[in-house]
Structures are given as structure tokens and as C-alpha cells.
């Protein structure tokens, strides 16, 4: 298998022709064991894919959104809540106990092209992650790990706005199991909930979804079809506001290596089409793990590893035209309403000079 290992090394440094020639030669040899031959065939197809991605780069010019939001901790973008120009993200940070980390969800509001100082999404609920706010702002879905009323290591919960305050977290019992459920994403119409389930026996994760019935209850979930989920891992589903464009991360589909980002579109029959890799240099040999797209289908946010801080930061960029969803118009509040909401919450604002 040394030839396969060397071919991977060639591909890692973009020497694709050398990699392909070596694999083609290797496959012509006789008396190769069938499992090893299949491994070489898979590597050949993967290298051809990577060669094509590099030779046909996409438009990608990411800009770090700045140190008001990004820190030396990990920041993972969850949602761009267009109704109030809110960016919702999860921060992972060290605790006082050596080697242990916690997560919490924060919000930053953009005003006059500047992100304001982040504040906790929920002041009275700690150690939560991967939050998603419904389009009307009245329901928040999130993951809670190690909670007393949980079924597995991580479960999905929701809270609702009641008379100006939030309800107690409610475990979605029809969805959660003894496995790991997290990363919820609710559709713009509120009728579908996408999430990730990690099988504790196999150790792999897949994307599932549940539909809401006429009584407002979430039905028993279904795993997305085989052209979305693979034998590897799929995670971080983001269903755009158009309801028909799904973005996700996977290490099971052919790509540049590690986790790559993909897009699939719902066809006329309601089925998800074969995923398309979002391309190079957006996808690299590192892990690209989540992406969210604005309602106008132009602006995108992604969490990637910052080489300087060695932590995940949030970057903003204009999405390549080939991968844009349908634009959805949503009313944005006026400056007066924005300042009123800031004053009500007692928040700080960062203003441009």
C-alpha cells in the first residue's frame, strides 16, 4: 500500500498528475488483493475530483469579521437572523477545570456595517450550543449536553416566547434518543426541523429531519436519503429561507479532504439532488464545518481555522453565483427600532468614527 500512501502525498501538495500516474500504474499490477485494489480505485476517483476542483476554482474572498466577535476561543456561526441583522454564533471556551470546555450561544448585531459587542442569546440558560431562531423570533431551538432530563449525551431543546419572557427549555422527546442529537435548523415556514444524529455504536453522524403536524407536534424523524448521507459523517445542516436549498458539511463525499461544504437542492418531487461540492479554495484539505447564507442569497458566513490564533473564527464573503439559493425578501427594522431594542436590553454599541 506504499504506492497509495505516496499518491495521497502527491495529491496533498497538488501534484495530481504524479498521483494519478502512480495509481494507474498500481492498478495494472497483477495479484493485488481485492480490498487494496478497491482502495486504490477510490483514491484515483478522489484525486480526479480534487484535480478538477483546483483547476476550476470558485470565487472566494473571505474577510475576517473582526475581533469584536472573533477571539482566541472557537467561534462557530449558527445563523444570520436577517429580521434584525443578528449574527448568532456558538463560542467554545476553556473552563476553570483543566482540559474541560463549555459552549454558549452569543449574538452580535450589525449596525452601519459594524458588528456590536456580543451578548448571550439566553441570559438564564448556560452551556448550550448550535442555536437556531425561528423566522418570527418566538422560538429558539438549541442543543443541551449532559442535562438531567436528557435522553443522550446531547439533546435538542426549544423555548418559546410567552408574554415577553422565555419559557422553560422543553426536550423534544419525539426526536431525541440515547444517541447524540444536535445542530438544529428550522425551516423558514417553521414546518421542518433538520438536525444531526450521531450513532453511538457506529460513531458516525447523519442528517435527519422532522415535520410538524397540524397540532404543532414534531413527528418521528427520518434520515435524509443516501445521496446526502454517506458511510462517513454529515453535519451542520443549513436550510436556506427559500426552503429548497440545503447546505451541509461532510467527510464522506468526494472533496479536498477532511470536511468539505456541499449544497443540495430540492427538486419538483421534493427529493434532494446529488450534493455539489462548494469548490476550491473555499474547501481545502482542512475542515470546513459550517456555512450560513443571508436571505438575499449573496452574503455567506463560514467558520474556518485561523492560522494565527489556531482557533475557529467567523469569516464573511460573497457566495459564488453557482451555489446561491433563491433570494427571499424580509423586512429589516428601522434604525429607530434597532436603537430602542438595544436600550431595552441595556447593550453596548460600537460606532464607526
mmCIF file of C-alpha atoms in Angstrom:
data_model
loop_
_atom_site.group_PDB
_atom_site.id
_atom_site.type_symbol
_atom_site.label_atom_id
_atom_site.label_comp_id
_atom_site.label_asym_id
_atom_site.label_seq_id
_atom_site.Cartn_x
_atom_site.Cartn_y
_atom_site.Cartn_z
ATOM 1 C CA UNK A 1 0.000 0.000 0.000
ATOM 2 C CA UNK A 2 3.023 2.300 -0.086
ATOM 3 C CA UNK A 3 2.030 3.419 -3.606
ATOM 4 C CA UNK A 4 -1.377 4.553 -2.329
ATOM 5 C CA UNK A 5 0.238 6.442 0.552
ATOM 6 C CA UNK A 6 2.656 8.159 -1.845
ATOM 7 C CA UNK A 7 -0.198 9.072 -4.202
ATOM 8 C CA UNK A 8 -2.013 10.756 -1.296
ATOM 9 C CA UNK A 9 1.131 12.724 -0.504
ATOM 10 C CA UNK A 10 1.407 13.885 -4.125
ATOM 11 C CA UNK A 11 -2.238 14.972 -4.093
ATOM 12 C CA UNK A 12 -1.792 16.812 -0.798
ATOM 13 C CA UNK A 13 0.790 19.046 -2.461
ATOM 14 C CA UNK A 14 -1.328 19.433 -5.634
ATOM 15 C CA UNK A 15 0.887 17.161 -7.745
ATOM 16 C CA UNK A 16 -2.186 15.479 -9.165
ATOM 17 C CA UNK A 17 -0.656 14.168 -12.395
ATOM 18 C CA UNK A 18 2.016 12.267 -10.473
ATOM 19 C CA UNK A 19 -0.637 10.897 -8.130
ATOM 20 C CA UNK A 20 -2.853 9.725 -10.993
ATOM 21 C CA UNK A 21 0.010 8.132 -12.921
ATOM 22 C CA UNK A 22 1.143 6.251 -9.832
ATOM 23 C CA UNK A 23 -2.347 4.958 -9.077
ATOM 24 C CA UNK A 24 -2.963 3.965 -12.713
ATOM 25 C CA UNK A 25 0.316 2.023 -12.737
ATOM 26 C CA UNK A 26 -0.542 0.374 -9.421
ATOM 27 C CA UNK A 27 -3.931 -0.796 -10.695
ATOM 28 C CA UNK A 28 -2.272 -2.503 -13.696
ATOM 29 C CA UNK A 29 -0.227 -4.758 -11.406
ATOM 30 C CA UNK A 30 -1.405 -8.336 -11.054
ATOM 31 C CA UNK A 31 -2.021 -10.330 -7.882
ATOM 32 C CA UNK A 32 -3.233 -7.330 -5.887
ATOM 33 C CA UNK A 33 -5.624 -8.161 -3.061
ATOM 34 C CA UNK A 34 -9.127 -7.001 -3.894
ATOM 35 C CA UNK A 35 -9.605 -4.777 -0.800
ATOM 36 C CA UNK A 36 -6.352 -2.954 -1.621
ATOM 37 C CA UNK A 37 -7.354 -2.638 -5.287
ATOM 38 C CA UNK A 38 -10.694 -1.099 -4.266
ATOM 39 C CA UNK A 39 -8.857 1.338 -2.018
ATOM 40 C CA UNK A 40 -6.659 2.384 -4.942
ATOM 41 C CA UNK A 41 -9.709 2.852 -7.187
ATOM 42 C CA UNK A 42 -11.365 5.081 -4.596
ATOM 43 C CA UNK A 43 -8.193 7.135 -4.239
ATOM 44 C CA UNK A 44 -7.999 7.508 -8.024
ATOM 45 C CA UNK A 45 -11.550 8.880 -8.196
ATOM 46 C CA UNK A 46 -10.886 11.197 -5.255
ATOM 47 C CA UNK A 47 -7.698 12.551 -6.842
ATOM 48 C CA UNK A 48 -9.507 13.171 -10.138
ATOM 49 C CA UNK A 49 -12.154 15.110 -8.204
ATOM 50 C CA UNK A 50 -9.560 17.200 -6.367
ATOM 51 C CA UNK A 51 -7.715 17.935 -9.615
ATOM 52 C CA UNK A 52 -10.949 19.172 -11.204
ATOM 53 C CA UNK A 53 -11.811 21.360 -8.195
ATOM 54 C CA UNK A 54 -8.398 23.023 -8.157
ATOM 55 C CA UNK A 55 -8.391 23.583 -11.932
ATOM 56 C CA UNK A 56 -11.841 25.202 -11.752
ATOM 57 C CA UNK A 57 -11.664 27.499 -8.688
ATOM 58 C CA UNK A 58 -14.702 29.336 -7.345
ATOM 59 C CA UNK A 59 -14.989 32.981 -6.386
ATOM 60 C CA UNK A 60 -13.996 33.122 -2.721
ATOM 61 C CA UNK A 61 -12.573 36.143 -0.922
ATOM 62 C CA UNK A 62 -13.228 35.681 2.818
ATOM 63 C CA UNK A 63 -12.916 38.570 5.258
ATOM 64 C CA UNK A 64 -12.500 38.064 8.997
ATOM 65 C CA UNK A 65 -15.476 39.843 10.622
ATOM 66 C CA UNK A 66 -13.206 41.280 13.304
ATOM 67 C CA UNK A 67 -12.126 40.939 16.917
ATOM 68 C CA UNK A 68 -15.377 42.292 18.344
ATOM 69 C CA UNK A 69 -16.806 38.831 17.575
ATOM 70 C CA UNK A 70 -13.755 36.641 16.956
ATOM 71 C CA UNK A 71 -11.396 35.850 19.840
ATOM 72 C CA UNK A 72 -8.725 33.325 20.744
ATOM 73 C CA UNK A 73 -11.608 30.913 21.515
ATOM 74 C CA UNK A 74 -13.556 28.991 18.869
ATOM 75 C CA UNK A 75 -16.493 30.786 17.239
ATOM 76 C CA UNK A 76 -18.914 28.741 15.133
ATOM 77 C CA UNK A 77 -21.535 30.592 13.106
ATOM 78 C CA UNK A 78 -25.082 29.286 13.641
ATOM 79 C CA UNK A 79 -27.408 31.700 11.903
ATOM 80 C CA UNK A 80 -27.665 35.096 10.283
ATOM 81 C CA UNK A 81 -31.004 36.251 11.662
ATOM 82 C CA UNK A 82 -31.975 38.726 8.966
ATOM 83 C CA UNK A 83 -35.006 40.262 10.714
ATOM 84 C CA UNK A 84 -32.719 42.273 12.980
ATOM 85 C CA UNK A 85 -29.310 41.922 11.289
ATOM 86 C CA UNK A 86 -28.275 39.471 14.009
ATOM 87 C CA UNK A 87 -25.411 37.029 13.798
ATOM 88 C CA UNK A 88 -25.903 34.097 16.138
ATOM 89 C CA UNK A 89 -22.853 32.013 16.962
ATOM 90 C CA UNK A 90 -21.569 29.434 19.415
ATOM 91 C CA UNK A 91 -18.419 30.140 21.402
ATOM 92 C CA UNK A 92 -16.379 27.261 22.800
ATOM 93 C CA UNK A 93 -14.072 28.256 25.632
ATOM 94 C CA UNK A 94 -11.955 26.751 28.403
ATOM 95 C CA UNK A 95 -13.370 26.322 31.899
ATOM 96 C CA UNK A 96 -11.573 26.597 35.225
ATOM 97 C CA UNK A 97 -11.094 22.832 35.100
ATOM 98 C CA UNK A 98 -8.024 21.882 33.063
ATOM 99 C CA UNK A 99 -8.924 20.193 29.776
ATOM 100 C CA UNK A 100 -12.666 20.929 30.003
ATOM 101 C CA UNK A 101 -14.612 23.244 27.719
ATOM 102 C CA UNK A 102 -18.045 24.831 27.716
ATOM 103 C CA UNK A 103 -20.197 26.253 24.969
ATOM 104 C CA UNK A 104 -22.626 29.137 24.932
ATOM 105 C CA UNK A 105 -24.526 30.984 22.237
ATOM 106 C CA UNK A 106 -23.962 34.685 21.634
ATOM 107 C CA UNK A 107 -25.482 37.378 19.445
ATOM 108 C CA UNK A 108 -23.899 40.314 17.651
ATOM 109 C CA UNK A 109 -25.985 42.887 15.796
ATOM 110 C CA UNK A 110 -24.684 44.732 12.765
ATOM 111 C CA UNK A 111 -25.289 48.458 12.662
ATOM 112 C CA UNK A 112 -23.859 50.715 9.958
ATOM 113 C CA UNK A 113 -21.618 47.866 8.731
ATOM 114 C CA UNK A 114 -20.119 47.315 12.214
ATOM 115 C CA UNK A 115 -20.697 44.312 14.478
ATOM 116 C CA UNK A 116 -21.690 45.289 18.015
ATOM 117 C CA UNK A 117 -20.356 43.756 21.234
ATOM 118 C CA UNK A 118 -21.788 40.204 21.559
ATOM 119 C CA UNK A 119 -24.257 39.374 24.304
ATOM 120 C CA UNK A 120 -25.601 35.969 25.451
ATOM 121 C CA UNK A 121 -28.618 34.778 23.477
ATOM 122 C CA UNK A 122 -30.180 33.476 26.705
ATOM 123 C CA UNK A 123 -29.096 35.104 29.956
ATOM 124 C CA UNK A 124 -30.502 32.439 32.288
ATOM 125 C CA UNK A 125 -29.532 29.260 30.396
ATOM 126 C CA UNK A 126 -25.878 28.239 30.190
ATOM 127 C CA UNK A 127 -23.825 25.574 28.435
ATOM 128 C CA UNK A 128 -25.892 25.441 25.255
ATOM 129 C CA UNK A 129 -24.824 25.372 21.613
ATOM 130 C CA UNK A 130 -25.903 25.355 17.974
ATOM 131 C CA UNK A 131 -28.903 27.659 18.389
ATOM 132 C CA UNK A 132 -31.458 28.434 15.689
ATOM 133 C CA UNK A 133 -34.165 31.116 15.974
ATOM 134 C CA UNK A 134 -37.483 30.739 14.161
ATOM 135 C CA UNK A 135 -38.340 33.311 11.497
ATOM 136 C CA UNK A 136 -40.904 35.029 13.754
ATOM 137 C CA UNK A 137 -38.381 35.188 16.616
ATOM 138 C CA UNK A 138 -40.719 33.427 19.033
ATOM 139 C CA UNK A 139 -38.994 30.033 19.250
ATOM 140 C CA UNK A 140 -35.356 29.132 19.831
ATOM 141 C CA UNK A 141 -34.008 25.638 19.184
ATOM 142 C CA UNK A 142 -30.660 24.619 20.656
ATOM 143 C CA UNK A 143 -28.636 21.667 21.892
ATOM 144 C CA UNK A 144 -28.038 20.895 25.544
ATOM 145 C CA UNK A 145 -25.443 18.346 26.618
ATOM 146 C CA UNK A 146 -25.362 16.419 29.884
ATOM 147 C CA UNK A 147 -28.692 17.816 31.097
ATOM 148 C CA UNK A 148 -30.560 15.920 33.802
ATOM 149 C CA UNK A 149 -33.676 15.366 31.675
ATOM 150 C CA UNK A 150 -31.717 14.378 28.557
ATOM 151 C CA UNK A 151 -32.029 11.043 26.785
ATOM 152 C CA UNK A 152 -28.499 11.004 25.350
ATOM 153 C CA UNK A 153 -25.226 12.849 25.712
ATOM 154 C CA UNK A 154 -26.717 15.799 23.789
ATOM 155 C CA UNK A 155 -30.387 16.527 23.061
ATOM 156 C CA UNK A 156 -32.324 19.201 21.176
ATOM 157 C CA UNK A 157 -34.487 21.575 23.202
ATOM 158 C CA UNK A 158 -36.672 24.566 22.457
ATOM 159 C CA UNK A 159 -38.062 27.560 24.296
ATOM 160 C CA UNK A 160 -40.935 29.842 23.323
ATOM 161 C CA UNK A 161 -41.688 33.485 23.958
ATOM 162 C CA UNK A 162 -44.569 33.841 26.419
ATOM 163 C CA UNK A 163 -45.807 37.283 27.434
ATOM 164 C CA UNK A 164 -42.434 38.881 26.843
ATOM 165 C CA UNK A 165 -40.356 36.209 28.568
ATOM 166 C CA UNK A 166 -38.939 32.835 27.602
ATOM 167 C CA UNK A 167 -40.470 29.534 28.683
ATOM 168 C CA UNK A 168 -38.506 26.795 30.387
ATOM 169 C CA UNK A 169 -36.484 24.581 27.984
ATOM 170 C CA UNK A 170 -38.531 21.713 26.596
ATOM 171 C CA UNK A 171 -36.932 18.459 25.457
ATOM 172 C CA UNK A 172 -38.228 17.433 22.003
ATOM 173 C CA UNK A 173 -38.982 13.885 23.087
ATOM 174 C CA UNK A 174 -40.157 12.716 19.656
ATOM 175 C CA UNK A 175 -36.707 13.480 18.213
ATOM 176 C CA UNK A 176 -34.183 12.787 20.955
ATOM 177 C CA UNK A 177 -32.839 9.312 21.710
ATOM 178 C CA UNK A 178 -29.997 7.732 23.656
ATOM 179 C CA UNK A 179 -27.729 8.833 20.767
ATOM 180 C CA UNK A 180 -26.298 12.344 20.242
ATOM 181 C CA UNK A 181 -28.692 14.878 18.669
ATOM 182 C CA UNK A 182 -27.577 18.431 17.966
ATOM 183 C CA UNK A 183 -27.213 21.253 15.389
ATOM 184 C CA UNK A 184 -30.920 22.009 14.809
ATOM 185 C CA UNK A 185 -32.036 24.123 11.848
ATOM 186 C CA UNK A 186 -35.707 25.052 11.472
ATOM 187 C CA UNK A 187 -37.192 25.941 8.090
ATOM 188 C CA UNK A 188 -38.387 29.488 7.366
ATOM 189 C CA UNK A 189 -42.033 28.338 7.448
ATOM 190 C CA UNK A 190 -41.436 26.517 10.757
ATOM 191 C CA UNK A 191 -42.697 23.172 9.456
ATOM 192 C CA UNK A 192 -39.406 21.265 9.135
ATOM 193 C CA UNK A 193 -36.595 20.732 11.615
ATOM 194 C CA UNK A 194 -33.232 19.438 10.394
ATOM 195 C CA UNK A 195 -30.622 18.167 12.821
ATOM 196 C CA UNK A 196 -27.651 15.827 13.237
ATOM 197 C CA UNK A 197 -27.768 12.448 14.948
ATOM 198 C CA UNK A 198 -24.562 10.662 15.893
ATOM 199 C CA UNK A 199 -24.859 6.911 16.217
ATOM 200 C CA UNK A 200 -23.043 5.947 19.418
ATOM 201 C CA UNK A 201 -22.491 2.377 18.165
ATOM 202 C CA UNK A 202 -21.019 3.297 14.764
ATOM 203 C CA UNK A 203 -19.581 6.655 15.828
ATOM 204 C CA UNK A 204 -20.762 8.359 12.618
ATOM 205 C CA UNK A 205 -23.210 11.232 12.210
ATOM 206 C CA UNK A 206 -26.049 11.768 9.718
ATOM 207 C CA UNK A 207 -28.585 14.480 8.914
ATOM 208 C CA UNK A 208 -32.182 13.795 9.912
ATOM 209 C CA UNK A 209 -35.367 15.837 9.715
ATOM 210 C CA UNK A 210 -38.771 16.004 11.365
ATOM 211 C CA UNK A 211 -42.019 17.557 10.177
ATOM 212 C CA UNK A 212 -44.536 19.389 12.324
ATOM 213 C CA UNK A 213 -48.112 18.079 12.307
ATOM 214 C CA UNK A 214 -51.297 20.159 12.312
ATOM 215 C CA UNK A 215 -51.311 20.202 16.126
ATOM 216 C CA UNK A 216 -47.835 21.682 16.324
ATOM 217 C CA UNK A 217 -46.083 18.473 17.382
ATOM 218 C CA UNK A 218 -42.822 17.258 15.860
ATOM 219 C CA UNK A 219 -43.237 13.855 14.218
ATOM 220 C CA UNK A 220 -40.859 10.900 14.389
ATOM 221 C CA UNK A 221 -37.754 11.941 12.409
ATOM 222 C CA UNK A 222 -36.469 10.441 9.177
ATOM 223 C CA UNK A 223 -32.879 10.193 7.986
ATOM 224 C CA UNK A 224 -32.212 12.054 4.738
ATOM 225 C CA UNK A 225 -31.684 9.938 1.640
ATOM 226 C CA UNK A 226 -28.492 8.100 0.759
ATOM 227 C CA UNK A 227 -27.356 10.712 -1.721
ATOM 228 C CA UNK A 228 -26.994 13.152 1.224
ATOM 229 C CA UNK A 229 -25.829 10.837 3.999
ATOM 230 C CA UNK A 230 -22.827 8.563 3.492
ATOM 231 C CA UNK A 231 -20.876 5.953 5.437
ATOM 232 C CA UNK A 232 -18.826 8.887 6.732
ATOM 233 C CA UNK A 233 -20.042 11.908 8.669
ATOM 234 C CA UNK A 234 -22.524 14.611 7.715
ATOM 235 C CA UNK A 235 -23.131 17.614 9.949
ATOM 236 C CA UNK A 236 -24.129 21.304 10.245
ATOM 237 C CA UNK A 237 -27.275 21.385 8.068
ATOM 238 C CA UNK A 238 -28.420 24.855 6.997
ATOM 239 C CA UNK A 239 -31.710 25.112 5.108
ATOM 240 C CA UNK A 240 -31.953 28.480 3.392
ATOM 241 C CA UNK A 241 -35.011 30.701 3.752
ATOM 242 C CA UNK A 242 -36.149 29.613 0.269
ATOM 243 C CA UNK A 243 -36.888 26.168 1.759
ATOM 244 C CA UNK A 244 -35.287 24.341 -1.161
ATOM 245 C CA UNK A 245 -31.530 24.805 -0.760
ATOM 246 C CA UNK A 246 -29.657 22.732 1.821
ATOM 247 C CA UNK A 247 -26.028 23.322 2.789
ATOM 248 C CA UNK A 248 -24.072 20.882 4.944
ATOM 249 C CA UNK A 249 -20.624 19.567 5.812
ATOM 250 C CA UNK A 250 -19.374 16.065 5.051
ATOM 251 C CA UNK A 251 -16.225 13.961 5.094
ATOM 252 C CA UNK A 252 -17.944 11.153 3.182
ATOM 253 C CA UNK A 253 -18.476 12.832 -0.197
ATOM 254 C CA UNK A 254 -15.555 13.397 -2.546
ATOM 255 C CA UNK A 255 -13.762 16.653 -1.808
ATOM 256 C CA UNK A 256 -10.500 18.351 -0.954
ATOM 257 C CA UNK A 257 -10.046 16.403 2.278
ATOM 258 C CA UNK A 258 -11.334 16.488 5.836
ATOM 259 C CA UNK A 259 -14.804 18.022 5.989
ATOM 260 C CA UNK A 260 -15.974 19.886 2.881
ATOM 261 C CA UNK A 261 -19.082 22.002 2.374
ATOM 262 C CA UNK A 262 -21.796 20.937 -0.068
ATOM 263 C CA UNK A 263 -25.130 22.142 -1.415
ATOM 264 C CA UNK A 264 -28.188 20.153 -2.497
ATOM 265 C CA UNK A 265 -31.440 21.451 -3.975
ATOM 266 C CA UNK A 266 -34.944 20.083 -3.554
ATOM 267 C CA UNK A 267 -36.432 19.046 -6.899
ATOM 268 C CA UNK A 268 -40.024 19.183 -8.135
ATOM 269 C CA UNK A 269 -40.763 15.850 -6.439
ATOM 270 C CA UNK A 270 -39.482 17.038 -3.077
ATOM 271 C CA UNK A 271 -36.318 14.924 -3.316
ATOM 272 C CA UNK A 272 -32.834 16.232 -2.583
ATOM 273 C CA UNK A 273 -30.499 16.248 -5.582
ATOM 274 C CA UNK A 274 -26.955 14.871 -5.517
ATOM 275 C CA UNK A 275 -24.770 17.248 -3.469
ATOM 276 C CA UNK A 276 -22.382 19.629 -5.223
ATOM 277 C CA UNK A 277 -19.037 20.488 -3.655
ATOM 278 C CA UNK A 278 -18.809 24.252 -2.988
ATOM 279 C CA UNK A 279 -15.403 24.196 -4.601
ATOM 280 C CA UNK A 280 -11.799 25.202 -4.063
ATOM 281 C CA UNK A 281 -10.424 27.371 -2.439
ATOM 282 C CA UNK A 282 -13.491 27.573 -0.176
ATOM 283 C CA UNK A 283 -12.951 23.884 0.592
ATOM 284 C CA UNK A 284 -9.420 22.831 1.477
ATOM 285 C CA UNK A 285 -7.615 19.847 2.976
ATOM 286 C CA UNK A 286 -8.588 21.235 6.403
ATOM 287 C CA UNK A 287 -12.067 21.021 7.929
ATOM 288 C CA UNK A 288 -14.734 23.412 6.631
ATOM 289 C CA UNK A 289 -17.551 22.702 9.026
ATOM 290 C CA UNK A 290 -20.453 25.122 8.674
ATOM 291 C CA UNK A 291 -21.910 27.822 6.480
ATOM 292 C CA UNK A 292 -24.964 30.090 6.624
ATOM 293 C CA UNK A 293 -26.371 32.264 3.838
ATOM 294 C CA UNK A 294 -28.243 35.580 4.102
ATOM 295 C CA UNK A 295 -31.836 35.907 2.929
ATOM 296 C CA UNK A 296 -30.774 37.871 -0.179
ATOM 297 C CA UNK A 297 -28.622 34.877 -1.208
ATOM 298 C CA UNK A 298 -25.485 36.997 -1.567
ATOM 299 C CA UNK A 299 -23.729 37.129 1.786
ATOM 300 C CA UNK A 300 -22.303 33.993 3.396
ATOM 301 C CA UNK A 301 -20.641 33.302 6.731
ATOM 302 C CA UNK A 302 -18.281 30.433 7.417
ATOM 303 C CA UNK A 303 -16.247 29.184 10.379
ATOM 304 C CA UNK A 304 -12.684 28.246 9.467
ATOM 305 C CA UNK A 305 -9.445 27.708 11.315
ATOM 306 C CA UNK A 306 -7.449 30.906 11.773
ATOM 307 C CA UNK A 307 -3.787 30.032 11.226
ATOM 308 C CA UNK A 308 -2.612 32.849 13.505
ATOM 309 C CA UNK A 309 -4.796 32.132 16.555
ATOM 310 C CA UNK A 310 -5.153 28.376 15.874
ATOM 311 C CA UNK A 311 -8.855 28.705 16.662
ATOM 312 C CA UNK A 312 -12.023 28.786 14.574
ATOM 313 C CA UNK A 313 -13.110 32.286 13.523
ATOM 314 C CA UNK A 314 -16.090 33.552 11.544
ATOM 315 C CA UNK A 315 -15.451 34.938 8.063
ATOM 316 C CA UNK A 316 -17.776 36.700 5.647
ATOM 317 C CA UNK A 317 -17.752 36.509 1.844
ATOM 318 C CA UNK A 318 -19.921 36.797 -1.257
ATOM 319 C CA UNK A 319 -21.135 33.376 -2.312
ATOM 320 C CA UNK A 320 -20.228 32.213 -5.818
ATOM 321 C CA UNK A 321 -23.210 32.633 -8.166
ATOM 322 C CA UNK A 322 -23.286 28.905 -8.926
ATOM 323 C CA UNK A 323 -24.209 27.996 -5.373
ATOM 324 C CA UNK A 324 -26.659 30.740 -4.463
ATOM 325 C CA UNK A 325 -30.207 29.919 -3.346
ATOM 326 C CA UNK A 326 -33.295 31.896 -4.290
ATOM 327 C CA UNK A 327 -33.451 35.364 -2.780
ATOM 328 C CA UNK A 328 -36.121 35.880 -0.104
ATOM 329 C CA UNK A 329 -37.260 39.386 0.815
ATOM 330 C CA UNK A 330 -37.618 40.047 4.540
ATOM 331 C CA UNK A 331 -38.361 43.392 6.155
ATOM 332 C CA UNK A 332 -35.479 44.835 8.190
ATOM 333 C CA UNK A 333 -36.357 47.089 11.163
ATOM 334 C CA UNK A 334 -35.572 50.796 11.078
ATOM 335 C CA UNK A 335 -32.628 52.399 12.892
ATOM 336 C CA UNK A 336 -35.065 53.808 15.466
ATOM 337 C CA UNK A 337 -36.435 50.358 16.268
ATOM 338 C CA UNK A 338 -32.906 48.962 16.439
ATOM 339 C CA UNK A 339 -31.746 51.541 18.994
ATOM 340 C CA UNK A 340 -34.941 51.070 21.012
ATOM 341 C CA UNK A 341 -34.310 47.327 21.256
ATOM 342 C CA UNK A 342 -30.663 47.921 22.255
ATOM 343 C CA UNK A 343 -31.700 50.332 25.030
ATOM 344 C CA UNK A 344 -34.318 47.865 26.288
ATOM 345 C CA UNK A 345 -31.662 45.173 26.609
ATOM 346 C CA UNK A 346 -29.079 47.517 28.132
ATOM 347 C CA UNK A 347 -26.493 46.627 25.485
ATOM 348 C CA UNK A 348 -23.468 48.496 24.193
ATOM 349 C CA UNK A 349 -22.982 49.672 20.625
ATOM 350 C CA UNK A 350 -19.736 50.049 18.709
ATOM 351 C CA UNK A 351 -19.978 53.006 16.328
ATOM 352 C CA UNK A 352 -17.765 53.842 13.381
ATOM 353 C CA UNK A 353 -15.675 57.031 13.579
#
